[in-house]
mmCIF file of C-alpha atoms in Angstrom:
data_model
loop_
_atom_site.group_PDB
_atom_site.id
_atom_site.type_symbol
_atom_site.label_atom_id
_atom_site.label_comp_id
_atom_site.label_asym_id
_atom_site.label_seq_id
_atom_site.Cartn_x
_atom_site.Cartn_y
_atom_site.Cartn_z
ATOM 1 C CA UNK A 1 -32.433 -19.477 -11.652
ATOM 2 C CA UNK A 2 -34.376 -16.650 -10.031
ATOM 3 C CA UNK A 3 -38.058 -17.121 -9.012
ATOM 4 C CA UNK A 4 -39.708 -14.946 -11.611
ATOM 5 C CA UNK A 5 -38.388 -17.413 -14.185
ATOM 6 C CA UNK A 6 -40.654 -20.127 -12.742
ATOM 7 C CA UNK A 7 -43.376 -19.302 -15.271
ATOM 8 C CA UNK A 8 -40.898 -19.417 -18.129
ATOM 9 C CA UNK A 9 -39.478 -22.709 -16.857
ATOM 10 C CA UNK A 10 -42.925 -24.282 -16.911
ATOM 11 C CA UNK A 11 -43.700 -22.833 -20.309
ATOM 12 C CA UNK A 12 -40.499 -24.233 -21.724
ATOM 13 C CA UNK A 13 -41.242 -27.695 -20.378
ATOM 14 C CA UNK A 14 -44.639 -27.773 -22.001
ATOM 15 C CA UNK A 15 -43.201 -26.717 -25.355
ATOM 16 C CA UNK A 16 -42.057 -30.319 -25.560
ATOM 17 C CA UNK A 17 -45.717 -31.314 -25.828
ATOM 18 C CA UNK A 18 -46.357 -28.996 -28.720
ATOM 19 C CA UNK A 19 -44.170 -30.523 -31.394
ATOM 20 C CA UNK A 20 -42.255 -28.095 -33.568
ATOM 21 C CA UNK A 21 -43.340 -24.981 -31.699
ATOM 22 C CA UNK A 22 -42.975 -21.465 -33.022
ATOM 23 C CA UNK A 23 -42.960 -18.198 -31.126
ATOM 24 C CA UNK A 24 -43.266 -14.470 -31.802
ATOM 25 C CA UNK A 25 -42.516 -12.831 -28.436
ATOM 26 C CA UNK A 26 -43.054 -9.145 -27.832
ATOM 27 C CA UNK A 27 -40.397 -6.592 -28.744
ATOM 28 C CA UNK A 28 -40.287 -2.915 -27.733
ATOM 29 C CA UNK A 29 -38.008 0.021 -28.365
ATOM 30 C CA UNK A 30 -37.345 3.223 -26.453
ATOM 31 C CA UNK A 31 -35.663 6.325 -27.826
ATOM 32 C CA UNK A 32 -33.932 9.321 -26.309
ATOM 33 C CA UNK A 33 -32.391 11.706 -28.783
ATOM 34 C CA UNK A 34 -30.356 9.545 -31.151
ATOM 35 C CA UNK A 35 -30.094 6.616 -28.703
ATOM 36 C CA UNK A 36 -32.253 3.489 -28.959
ATOM 37 C CA UNK A 37 -32.803 0.607 -26.557
ATOM 38 C CA UNK A 38 -34.691 -2.536 -27.594
ATOM 39 C CA UNK A 39 -36.521 -4.554 -24.939
ATOM 40 C CA UNK A 40 -37.175 -8.241 -25.549
ATOM 41 C CA UNK A 41 -38.875 -10.827 -23.356
ATOM 42 C CA UNK A 42 -37.108 -14.179 -23.243
ATOM 43 C CA UNK A 43 -37.647 -17.784 -22.265
ATOM 44 C CA UNK A 44 -34.586 -18.957 -20.374
ATOM 45 C CA UNK A 45 -34.845 -22.661 -21.217
ATOM 46 C CA UNK A 46 -36.135 -23.726 -24.605
ATOM 47 C CA UNK A 47 -36.095 -26.795 -26.877
ATOM 48 C CA UNK A 48 -33.841 -26.378 -29.882
ATOM 49 C CA UNK A 49 -36.677 -26.821 -32.398
ATOM 50 C CA UNK A 50 -38.642 -23.743 -31.235
ATOM 51 C CA UNK A 51 -38.569 -21.069 -33.914
ATOM 52 C CA UNK A 52 -38.680 -17.756 -32.033
ATOM 53 C CA UNK A 53 -36.942 -15.391 -34.442
ATOM 54 C CA UNK A 54 -38.754 -12.947 -36.722
ATOM 55 C CA UNK A 55 -37.659 -10.136 -39.095
ATOM 56 C CA UNK A 56 -38.094 -7.189 -36.713
ATOM 57 C CA UNK A 57 -36.089 -9.013 -34.044
ATOM 58 C CA UNK A 58 -33.313 -9.880 -36.464
ATOM 59 C CA UNK A 59 -33.142 -6.258 -37.604
ATOM 60 C CA UNK A 60 -32.998 -4.987 -34.025
ATOM 61 C CA UNK A 61 -30.142 -7.353 -33.196
ATOM 62 C CA UNK A 62 -28.271 -6.356 -36.327
ATOM 63 C CA UNK A 63 -28.550 -2.659 -35.431
ATOM 64 C CA UNK A 64 -27.582 -3.141 -31.787
ATOM 65 C CA UNK A 65 -23.992 -2.572 -30.745
ATOM 66 C CA UNK A 66 -24.324 -4.069 -27.245
ATOM 67 C CA UNK A 67 -26.404 -6.762 -25.540
ATOM 68 C CA UNK A 68 -27.553 -6.780 -21.921
ATOM 69 C CA UNK A 69 -29.018 -9.954 -20.413
ATOM 70 C CA UNK A 70 -29.816 -10.765 -16.802
ATOM 71 C CA UNK A 71 -26.661 -12.772 -16.092
ATOM 72 C CA UNK A 72 -23.384 -13.625 -17.748
ATOM 73 C CA UNK A 73 -21.552 -15.200 -14.777
ATOM 74 C CA UNK A 74 -23.918 -18.115 -14.201
ATOM 75 C CA UNK A 75 -21.526 -20.944 -15.044
ATOM 76 C CA UNK A 76 -22.034 -24.193 -13.140
ATOM 77 C CA UNK A 77 -19.023 -23.849 -10.850
ATOM 78 C CA UNK A 78 -19.990 -20.345 -9.743
ATOM 79 C CA UNK A 79 -23.639 -21.251 -9.190
ATOM 80 C CA UNK A 80 -22.767 -24.387 -7.195
ATOM 81 C CA UNK A 81 -20.492 -22.392 -4.918
ATOM 82 C CA UNK A 82 -23.173 -19.745 -4.347
ATOM 83 C CA UNK A 83 -25.877 -22.314 -3.659
ATOM 84 C CA UNK A 84 -23.723 -24.061 -1.067
ATOM 85 C CA UNK A 85 -22.892 -20.725 0.533
ATOM 86 C CA UNK A 86 -26.368 -19.205 0.642
ATOM 87 C CA UNK A 87 -28.826 -22.066 0.221
ATOM 88 C CA UNK A 88 -28.151 -24.697 2.865
ATOM 89 C CA UNK A 89 -29.299 -24.861 6.488
ATOM 90 C CA UNK A 90 -28.753 -28.294 8.004
ATOM 91 C CA UNK A 91 -29.708 -27.092 11.501
ATOM 92 C CA UNK A 92 -33.315 -26.332 10.519
ATOM 93 C CA UNK A 93 -34.784 -29.143 8.367
ATOM 94 C CA UNK A 94 -37.331 -27.833 5.909
ATOM 95 C CA UNK A 95 -40.173 -30.005 7.219
ATOM 96 C CA UNK A 96 -39.903 -28.393 10.665
ATOM 97 C CA UNK A 97 -40.722 -25.002 9.136
ATOM 98 C CA UNK A 98 -43.872 -26.136 7.349
ATOM 99 C CA UNK A 99 -47.378 -27.009 8.414
ATOM 100 C CA UNK A 100 -48.797 -30.481 7.949
ATOM 101 C CA UNK A 101 -50.666 -29.373 4.821
ATOM 102 C CA UNK A 102 -47.549 -27.666 3.448
ATOM 103 C CA UNK A 103 -45.506 -30.831 3.984
ATOM 104 C CA UNK A 104 -48.140 -32.846 2.158
ATOM 105 C CA UNK A 105 -47.998 -30.375 -0.741
ATOM 106 C CA UNK A 106 -44.202 -30.555 -0.679
ATOM 107 C CA UNK A 107 -44.245 -34.344 -0.953
ATOM 108 C CA UNK A 108 -46.702 -34.173 -3.843
ATOM 109 C CA UNK A 109 -44.633 -31.529 -5.636
ATOM 110 C CA UNK A 110 -41.442 -33.558 -5.228
ATOM 111 C CA UNK A 111 -43.169 -36.603 -6.658
ATOM 112 C CA UNK A 112 -44.638 -34.699 -9.611
ATOM 113 C CA UNK A 113 -41.256 -33.119 -10.322
ATOM 114 C CA UNK A 114 -39.529 -36.498 -10.261
ATOM 115 C CA UNK A 115 -37.045 -35.106 -7.751
ATOM 116 C CA UNK A 116 -34.317 -37.678 -6.957
ATOM 117 C CA UNK A 117 -34.485 -38.436 -3.270
ATOM 118 C CA UNK A 118 -37.926 -36.883 -2.925
ATOM 119 C CA UNK A 119 -38.510 -34.647 0.077
ATOM 120 C CA UNK A 120 -35.421 -36.046 1.819
ATOM 121 C CA UNK A 121 -33.251 -34.165 -0.678
ATOM 122 C CA UNK A 122 -35.037 -30.918 0.209
ATOM 123 C CA UNK A 123 -34.625 -31.123 3.991
ATOM 124 C CA UNK A 124 -31.210 -29.383 4.297
ATOM 125 C CA UNK A 125 -32.234 -26.600 1.910
ATOM 126 C CA UNK A 126 -33.431 -23.151 2.815
ATOM 127 C CA UNK A 127 -36.999 -22.534 1.604
ATOM 128 C CA UNK A 128 -35.931 -20.399 -1.369
ATOM 129 C CA UNK A 129 -33.604 -23.105 -2.662
ATOM 130 C CA UNK A 130 -36.216 -25.819 -2.185
ATOM 131 C CA UNK A 131 -38.622 -23.753 -4.289
ATOM 132 C CA UNK A 132 -36.124 -23.351 -7.116
ATOM 133 C CA UNK A 133 -35.190 -27.013 -6.957
ATOM 134 C CA UNK A 134 -38.827 -28.011 -7.425
ATOM 135 C CA UNK A 135 -39.077 -25.673 -10.416
ATOM 136 C CA UNK A 136 -35.876 -26.897 -12.076
ATOM 137 C CA UNK A 137 -36.220 -30.650 -11.430
ATOM 138 C CA UNK A 138 -38.744 -31.255 -14.245
ATOM 139 C CA UNK A 139 -36.395 -29.522 -16.685
ATOM 140 C CA UNK A 140 -33.488 -31.717 -15.730
ATOM 141 C CA UNK A 141 -35.708 -34.777 -15.983
ATOM 142 C CA UNK A 142 -36.768 -33.688 -19.478
ATOM 143 C CA UNK A 143 -33.152 -33.186 -20.522
ATOM 144 C CA UNK A 144 -33.452 -29.446 -21.109
ATOM 145 C CA UNK A 145 -30.346 -27.293 -20.816
ATOM 146 C CA UNK A 146 -30.360 -23.579 -19.869
ATOM 147 C CA UNK A 147 -27.543 -23.156 -22.370
ATOM 148 C CA UNK A 148 -30.216 -23.502 -25.058
ATOM 149 C CA UNK A 149 -32.333 -20.653 -23.688
ATOM 150 C CA UNK A 150 -33.084 -17.564 -25.736
ATOM 151 C CA UNK A 151 -30.843 -15.286 -23.678
ATOM 152 C CA UNK A 152 -27.885 -17.643 -24.066
ATOM 153 C CA UNK A 153 -28.493 -17.949 -27.792
ATOM 154 C CA UNK A 154 -28.510 -14.165 -28.046
ATOM 155 C CA UNK A 155 -25.282 -14.023 -26.050
ATOM 156 C CA UNK A 156 -23.629 -16.481 -28.423
ATOM 157 C CA UNK A 157 -24.844 -14.567 -31.473
ATOM 158 C CA UNK A 158 -23.584 -11.198 -30.266
ATOM 159 C CA UNK A 159 -20.267 -12.592 -29.035
ATOM 160 C CA UNK A 160 -19.733 -14.233 -32.429
ATOM 161 C CA UNK A 161 -20.322 -10.826 -34.005
ATOM 162 C CA UNK A 162 -17.667 -9.336 -31.680
ATOM 163 C CA UNK A 163 -20.274 -7.257 -29.863
ATOM 164 C CA UNK A 164 -20.001 -6.854 -26.064
ATOM 165 C CA UNK A 165 -22.437 -8.648 -23.751
ATOM 166 C CA UNK A 166 -23.087 -7.415 -20.217
ATOM 167 C CA UNK A 167 -25.128 -8.636 -17.270
ATOM 168 C CA UNK A 168 -27.753 -6.456 -15.646
ATOM 169 C CA UNK A 169 -26.995 -8.290 -12.415
ATOM 170 C CA UNK A 170 -24.473 -10.767 -11.081
ATOM 171 C CA UNK A 171 -25.226 -14.345 -10.110
ATOM 172 C CA UNK A 172 -24.516 -13.509 -6.471
ATOM 173 C CA UNK A 173 -26.944 -10.588 -6.603
ATOM 174 C CA UNK A 174 -29.693 -12.810 -7.967
ATOM 175 C CA UNK A 175 -29.026 -15.537 -5.411
ATOM 176 C CA UNK A 176 -29.074 -12.994 -2.613
ATOM 177 C CA UNK A 177 -32.392 -11.530 -3.748
ATOM 178 C CA UNK A 178 -33.747 -14.798 -2.372
ATOM 179 C CA UNK A 179 -31.187 -15.754 0.251
ATOM 180 C CA UNK A 180 -31.482 -12.386 2.007
ATOM 181 C CA UNK A 181 -35.274 -12.514 2.168
ATOM 182 C CA UNK A 182 -36.746 -12.919 5.652
ATOM 183 C CA UNK A 183 -37.570 -16.548 6.262
ATOM 184 C CA UNK A 184 -41.277 -15.716 6.166
ATOM 185 C CA UNK A 185 -40.944 -14.481 2.583
ATOM 186 C CA UNK A 186 -38.819 -17.471 1.602
ATOM 187 C CA UNK A 187 -41.601 -19.710 2.871
ATOM 188 C CA UNK A 188 -44.123 -17.606 0.959
ATOM 189 C CA UNK A 189 -42.080 -18.167 -2.207
ATOM 190 C CA UNK A 190 -42.024 -21.903 -1.544
ATOM 191 C CA UNK A 191 -45.790 -21.997 -0.997
ATOM 192 C CA UNK A 192 -46.315 -20.026 -4.205
ATOM 193 C CA UNK A 193 -44.185 -22.585 -6.048
ATOM 194 C CA UNK A 194 -46.184 -25.442 -4.516
ATOM 195 C CA UNK A 195 -49.393 -23.827 -5.749
ATOM 196 C CA UNK A 196 -47.936 -23.539 -9.252
ATOM 197 C CA UNK A 197 -47.060 -27.235 -9.343
ATOM 198 C CA UNK A 198 -50.770 -27.969 -9.229
ATOM 199 C CA UNK A 199 -51.733 -25.597 -12.033
ATOM 200 C CA UNK A 200 -53.638 -27.498 -14.664
ATOM 201 C CA UNK A 201 -52.401 -28.078 -18.179
ATOM 202 C CA UNK A 202 -55.070 -25.852 -19.728
ATOM 203 C CA UNK A 203 -53.837 -22.777 -17.854
ATOM 204 C CA UNK A 204 -50.213 -23.473 -18.702
ATOM 205 C CA UNK A 205 -51.068 -23.933 -22.358
ATOM 206 C CA UNK A 206 -52.878 -20.587 -22.227
ATOM 207 C CA UNK A 207 -49.672 -18.999 -20.952
ATOM 208 C CA UNK A 208 -47.687 -20.633 -23.746
ATOM 209 C CA UNK A 209 -50.077 -19.236 -26.314
ATOM 210 C CA UNK A 210 -49.854 -15.768 -24.758
ATOM 211 C CA UNK A 211 -46.056 -15.812 -24.904
ATOM 212 C CA UNK A 212 -46.038 -16.935 -28.528
ATOM 213 C CA UNK A 213 -48.463 -14.140 -29.454
ATOM 214 C CA UNK A 214 -46.564 -11.534 -27.475
ATOM 215 C CA UNK A 215 -49.753 -11.005 -25.429
ATOM 216 C CA UNK A 216 -48.229 -9.416 -22.351
ATOM 217 C CA UNK A 217 -51.609 -8.506 -20.875
ATOM 218 C CA UNK A 218 -52.546 -12.189 -20.773
ATOM 219 C CA UNK A 219 -49.191 -13.134 -19.238
ATOM 220 C CA UNK A 220 -49.635 -10.495 -16.533
ATOM 221 C CA UNK A 221 -53.172 -11.630 -15.769
ATOM 222 C CA UNK A 222 -52.289 -15.299 -15.585
ATOM 223 C CA UNK A 223 -49.043 -15.040 -13.615
ATOM 224 C CA UNK A 224 -47.971 -11.660 -12.252
ATOM 225 C CA UNK A 225 -51.393 -10.697 -10.918
ATOM 226 C CA UNK A 226 -51.603 -13.918 -8.914
ATOM 227 C CA UNK A 227 -48.270 -13.336 -7.197
ATOM 228 C CA UNK A 228 -49.186 -9.699 -6.532
ATOM 229 C CA UNK A 229 -52.440 -10.731 -4.872
ATOM 230 C CA UNK A 230 -51.227 -13.744 -2.920
ATOM 231 C CA UNK A 231 -47.713 -12.628 -1.932
ATOM 232 C CA UNK A 232 -47.539 -8.810 -2.294
ATOM 233 C CA UNK A 233 -44.283 -8.377 -0.352
ATOM 234 C CA UNK A 234 -42.562 -10.989 -2.488
ATOM 235 C CA UNK A 235 -43.972 -9.383 -5.631
ATOM 236 C CA UNK A 236 -42.534 -6.007 -4.645
ATOM 237 C CA UNK A 237 -39.124 -7.413 -3.744
ATOM 238 C CA UNK A 238 -38.552 -9.721 -6.668
ATOM 239 C CA UNK A 239 -40.360 -7.990 -9.509
ATOM 240 C CA UNK A 240 -41.231 -4.332 -8.906
ATOM 241 C CA UNK A 241 -38.010 -3.203 -7.253
ATOM 242 C CA UNK A 242 -35.855 -4.899 -9.847
ATOM 243 C CA UNK A 243 -37.917 -3.498 -12.711
ATOM 244 C CA UNK A 244 -37.429 -0.030 -11.207
ATOM 245 C CA UNK A 245 -33.677 -0.565 -10.989
ATOM 246 C CA UNK A 246 -33.481 -1.771 -14.570
ATOM 247 C CA UNK A 247 -35.562 1.129 -15.871
ATOM 248 C CA UNK A 248 -33.257 3.633 -14.186
ATOM 249 C CA UNK A 249 -30.248 1.860 -15.632
ATOM 250 C CA UNK A 250 -31.732 1.849 -19.142
ATOM 251 C CA UNK A 251 -32.377 5.587 -18.967
ATOM 252 C CA UNK A 252 -28.821 6.130 -17.762
ATOM 253 C CA UNK A 253 -27.469 4.045 -20.658
ATOM 254 C CA UNK A 254 -29.216 6.288 -23.152
ATOM 255 C CA UNK A 255 -27.910 9.456 -21.533
ATOM 256 C CA UNK A 256 -24.341 8.241 -21.111
ATOM 257 C CA UNK A 257 -24.078 6.568 -24.522
ATOM 258 C CA UNK A 258 -25.510 9.052 -27.051
ATOM 259 C CA UNK A 259 -25.985 7.629 -30.519
ATOM 260 C CA UNK A 260 -25.904 4.053 -29.272
ATOM 261 C CA UNK A 261 -28.276 1.179 -30.029
ATOM 262 C CA UNK A 262 -28.570 -1.346 -27.199
ATOM 263 C CA UNK A 263 -30.493 -4.613 -26.944
ATOM 264 C CA UNK A 264 -31.842 -5.624 -23.509
ATOM 265 C CA UNK A 265 -33.219 -9.165 -23.108
ATOM 266 C CA UNK A 266 -34.880 -10.188 -19.827
ATOM 267 C CA UNK A 267 -37.443 -12.734 -18.705
ATOM 268 C CA UNK A 268 -40.816 -11.989 -20.279
ATOM 269 C CA UNK A 269 -42.537 -11.622 -16.890
ATOM 270 C CA UNK A 270 -40.540 -8.423 -16.350
ATOM 271 C CA UNK A 271 -42.100 -6.868 -19.441
ATOM 272 C CA UNK A 272 -45.713 -7.622 -18.521
ATOM 273 C CA UNK A 273 -48.270 -5.852 -16.348
ATOM 274 C CA UNK A 274 -48.730 -2.505 -14.648
ATOM 275 C CA UNK A 275 -45.367 -2.732 -12.892
ATOM 276 C CA UNK A 276 -43.317 -3.782 -15.932
ATOM 277 C CA UNK A 277 -39.994 -2.296 -16.949
ATOM 278 C CA UNK A 278 -41.869 -0.254 -19.551
ATOM 279 C CA UNK A 279 -44.200 1.118 -16.874
ATOM 280 C CA UNK A 280 -41.237 2.061 -14.696
ATOM 281 C CA UNK A 281 -39.610 3.785 -17.673
ATOM 282 C CA UNK A 282 -42.777 5.812 -18.242
ATOM 283 C CA UNK A 283 -42.602 7.065 -14.644
ATOM 284 C CA UNK A 284 -39.171 8.555 -15.323
ATOM 285 C CA UNK A 285 -40.126 10.109 -18.641
ATOM 286 C CA UNK A 286 -39.171 7.392 -21.141
ATOM 287 C CA UNK A 287 -41.818 5.909 -23.444
ATOM 288 C CA UNK A 288 -41.557 2.366 -24.771
ATOM 289 C CA UNK A 289 -43.293 1.440 -28.024
ATOM 290 C CA UNK A 290 -44.095 -2.130 -29.015
ATOM 291 C CA UNK A 291 -42.816 -3.167 -32.462
#
């Protein structure tokens, strides 16, 4: 699970506190000639009782001939192999790379996350993997399964309709976005995750409400802007550059597949803020309109 999903992971966990939650996430479309691409922000892990579908979304899916999501090769065996290959460093225990205050925050985060083994389990991990582990542990404790996420539900729906599903990236690409970061940026990602662990419930509930309303400005203000301010290099690497790549690919899809209707579903954080996929599309002459 890549880092920009951290917000969505936390949102999903708190949905459990909200009873039979409903959602109306934002949906956009872009047009070029007779080609159309829909853009939809997703939550990657979600309780089964969350009602997130609405008529405009259903219509867009019905019209679409192809679905693109972030990953399609993220089965457990593949991910385990990649994590072992790129995420472990037994020669440099994690605690030796952190300050005293960072280690205290790490211990607190591990306790709050209910991580089996506590900080001992994190010691052989590279900083990026420790950060993701702390984000995912509460989900596992709560019994949530990524297979129930919106993107996976969309994949199942389109596959059942005999429509092709493609990944915008591969699992190895996403792992290496983190694994190939300089160690200083990996540590910055870990510290950013440790700060998020301490976010209060009121702020997280505000983010939930923003996602349900499709209020991308609020999502950007509450999450993306913080990362941009506190860890600008990480923000550029993990959000801006990837949004630029996706925007270029979307434009290319429309040129190379005239007359097509394509549905693109990515984490909602990618569709929020001044550096969103929509903003990157605008820079290359493609206008996105919110439905």
